[in-house]
Short mmCIF file of C-alpha atoms in Angstrom, two decimals:
data_model
loop_
_atom_site.label_atom_id
_atom_site.label_comp_id
_atom_site.label_asym_id
_atom_site.label_seq_id
_atom_site.Cartn_x
_atom_site.Cartn_y
_atom_site.Cartn_z
CA MET A 1263 -250.67 131.59 59.17
CA GLY A 1264 -248.46 130.81 56.18
CA SER A 1265 -249.40 128.04 53.82
CA VAL A 1266 -247.32 124.93 53.27
CA MET A 1267 -246.04 126.54 50.07
CA SER A 1268 -244.40 129.49 51.89
CA THR A 1269 -240.70 130.02 51.34
CA ALA A 1270 -238.32 130.31 54.28
CA TYR A 1271 -238.08 134.04 53.52
CA GLU A 1272 -241.88 134.42 53.67
CA VAL A 1273 -242.09 132.47 56.94
CA LEU A 1274 -239.57 134.83 58.56
CA ASN A 1275 -240.99 137.87 56.73
CA VAL A 1276 -237.62 138.96 55.30
CA SER A 1277 -236.49 139.87 51.80
CA THR A 1278 -234.42 137.43 49.75
CA THR A 1279 -231.54 139.92 50.05
CA ALA A 1280 -231.60 140.00 53.87
CA ASN A 1281 -228.25 139.48 55.63
CA ASP A 1282 -227.44 137.14 58.55
CA ALA A 1283 -228.22 139.76 61.21
CA GLU A 1284 -231.57 140.73 59.64
CA ILE A 1285 -232.58 137.08 59.32
CA LYS A 1286 -231.60 136.33 62.93
CA GLN A 1287 -233.52 139.39 64.16
CA ALA A 1288 -236.62 138.33 62.18
CA TYR A 1289 -236.30 134.78 63.55
CA LEU A 1290 -236.07 135.99 67.16
CA GLN A 1291 -239.11 138.23 66.61
CA GLN A 1292 -241.10 135.34 65.11
CA VAL A 1293 -240.14 133.05 68.02
CA LYS A 1294 -241.17 135.77 70.48
CA ASP A 1295 -244.53 136.16 68.68
CA ASN A 1296 -245.00 132.37 68.26
CA PRO A 1297 -243.51 130.56 71.26
CA PRO A 1298 -243.30 126.75 71.01
CA ASP A 1299 -245.75 126.24 73.88
CA ARG A 1300 -248.45 128.17 71.99
CA ASP A 1301 -248.19 126.52 68.55
CA GLN A 1302 -245.55 123.80 68.22
CA GLU A 1303 -246.20 123.31 64.48
CA LYS A 1304 -245.79 127.02 63.69
CA PHE A 1305 -242.66 127.15 65.87
CA GLN A 1306 -241.18 124.18 63.97
CA LEU A 1307 -241.96 125.94 60.67
CA ILE A 1308 -240.20 129.11 61.88
CA HIS A 1309 -237.20 127.19 63.22
CA GLY A 1310 -236.93 125.18 59.98
CA ALA A 1311 -237.06 128.37 57.92
CA TYR A 1312 -234.30 129.93 60.03
CA SER A 1313 -232.14 126.80 59.76
CA ALA A 1314 -232.58 126.86 55.98
CA ILE A 1315 -231.39 130.47 55.47
CA LYS A 1316 -229.45 131.46 58.63
CA ASP A 1317 -226.09 132.06 56.91
CA HIS A 1318 -224.66 132.58 53.43
CA LYS A 1319 -223.82 128.90 52.85
CA SER A 1320 -227.33 127.86 53.94
CA ARG A 1321 -228.93 130.44 51.63
CA VAL A 1322 -226.87 129.23 48.64
CA SER A 1323 -227.93 125.62 49.32
CA TYR A 1324 -231.54 126.74 49.80
CA ALA A 1325 -231.48 128.63 46.48
CA LEU A 1326 -229.94 125.68 44.61
CA PHE A 1327 -231.85 122.76 46.08
CA THR A 1328 -235.27 124.06 47.11
CA PRO A 1329 -237.73 123.76 44.25
CA PRO A 1330 -239.84 126.86 43.71
CA ALA A 1331 -243.45 126.76 44.85
CA VAL A 1332 -245.61 126.21 41.80
CA ASN A 1333 -249.24 127.14 41.47
CA PHE A 1334 -250.36 124.43 39.04
CA ASP A 1335 -253.67 126.19 38.36
CA THR A 1336 -251.71 129.18 37.01
CA VAL A 1337 -249.40 126.94 34.95
CA ILE A 1338 -252.34 125.06 33.40
CA GLU A 1339 -254.20 128.30 32.73
CA HIS A 1340 -251.09 129.69 31.02
CA MET A 1341 -250.71 126.50 28.95
CA LEU A 1342 -254.33 126.75 27.80
CA GLN A 1343 -253.92 130.39 26.68
CA THR A 1344 -251.23 129.63 24.09
CA GLU A 1345 -251.74 130.73 20.48
CA HIS A 1346 -250.77 127.32 19.14
CA ALA A 1347 -252.68 124.13 19.70
CA VAL A 1348 -250.84 122.22 22.38
CA ASN A 1349 -251.59 118.60 23.12
CA PHE A 1350 -249.88 117.29 26.22
CA SER A 1351 -250.48 113.58 26.54
CA ALA A 1352 -250.83 111.97 29.95
CA GLU A 1353 -247.54 110.15 29.23
CA PHE A 1354 -245.72 113.44 28.50
CA ILE A 1355 -247.02 115.06 31.69
CA ASN A 1356 -246.07 111.95 33.67
CA GLN A 1357 -242.52 112.11 32.26
CA LEU A 1358 -242.37 115.81 33.06
CA LEU A 1359 -243.43 115.20 36.67
CA GLN A 1360 -240.82 112.45 37.07
CA ALA A 1361 -238.00 114.48 35.51
CA SER A 1362 -235.11 115.31 37.80
CA ILE A 1363 -231.85 117.18 37.54
CA ASP A 1364 -228.79 115.14 38.39
CA ASP A 1365 -225.47 116.59 39.61
CA THR A 1366 -223.86 116.42 36.15
CA THR A 1367 -226.72 118.40 34.57
CA LEU A 1368 -226.53 120.97 37.35
CA LEU A 1369 -222.75 121.31 37.03
CA ASN A 1370 -222.98 121.63 33.23
CA ALA A 1371 -225.70 124.28 33.54
CA THR A 1372 -223.71 126.33 36.06
CA ALA A 1373 -220.50 125.95 34.02
CA THR A 1374 -222.31 127.07 30.86
CA SER A 1375 -223.84 130.11 32.55
CA LYS A 1376 -220.42 131.34 33.74
CA LYS A 1377 -218.96 131.48 30.22
#
């Protein structure tokens, strides 16, 4: 069973380049293998994953607005392996965790990347 951190693509067992038909086929296969009367939670996970990436517009939204799964153990391990002494205060980490991207920042970033 997939963990909570699975992406919609992992739940449906499709590549991130899969088209609508491939995604629908994978969804139908998953539903067949995991009917709602056997495991309602797993079925909801599968249905949610399909809803998130079922068509091009959904996949664009999913790519833009779904934060990537982060393995914090790996991030911390990487931070500790730096050549330079790094001192992250609790306040800095708290600010980092509370940081968010607003629409203006997102629009500016996408506009800049198209130049």
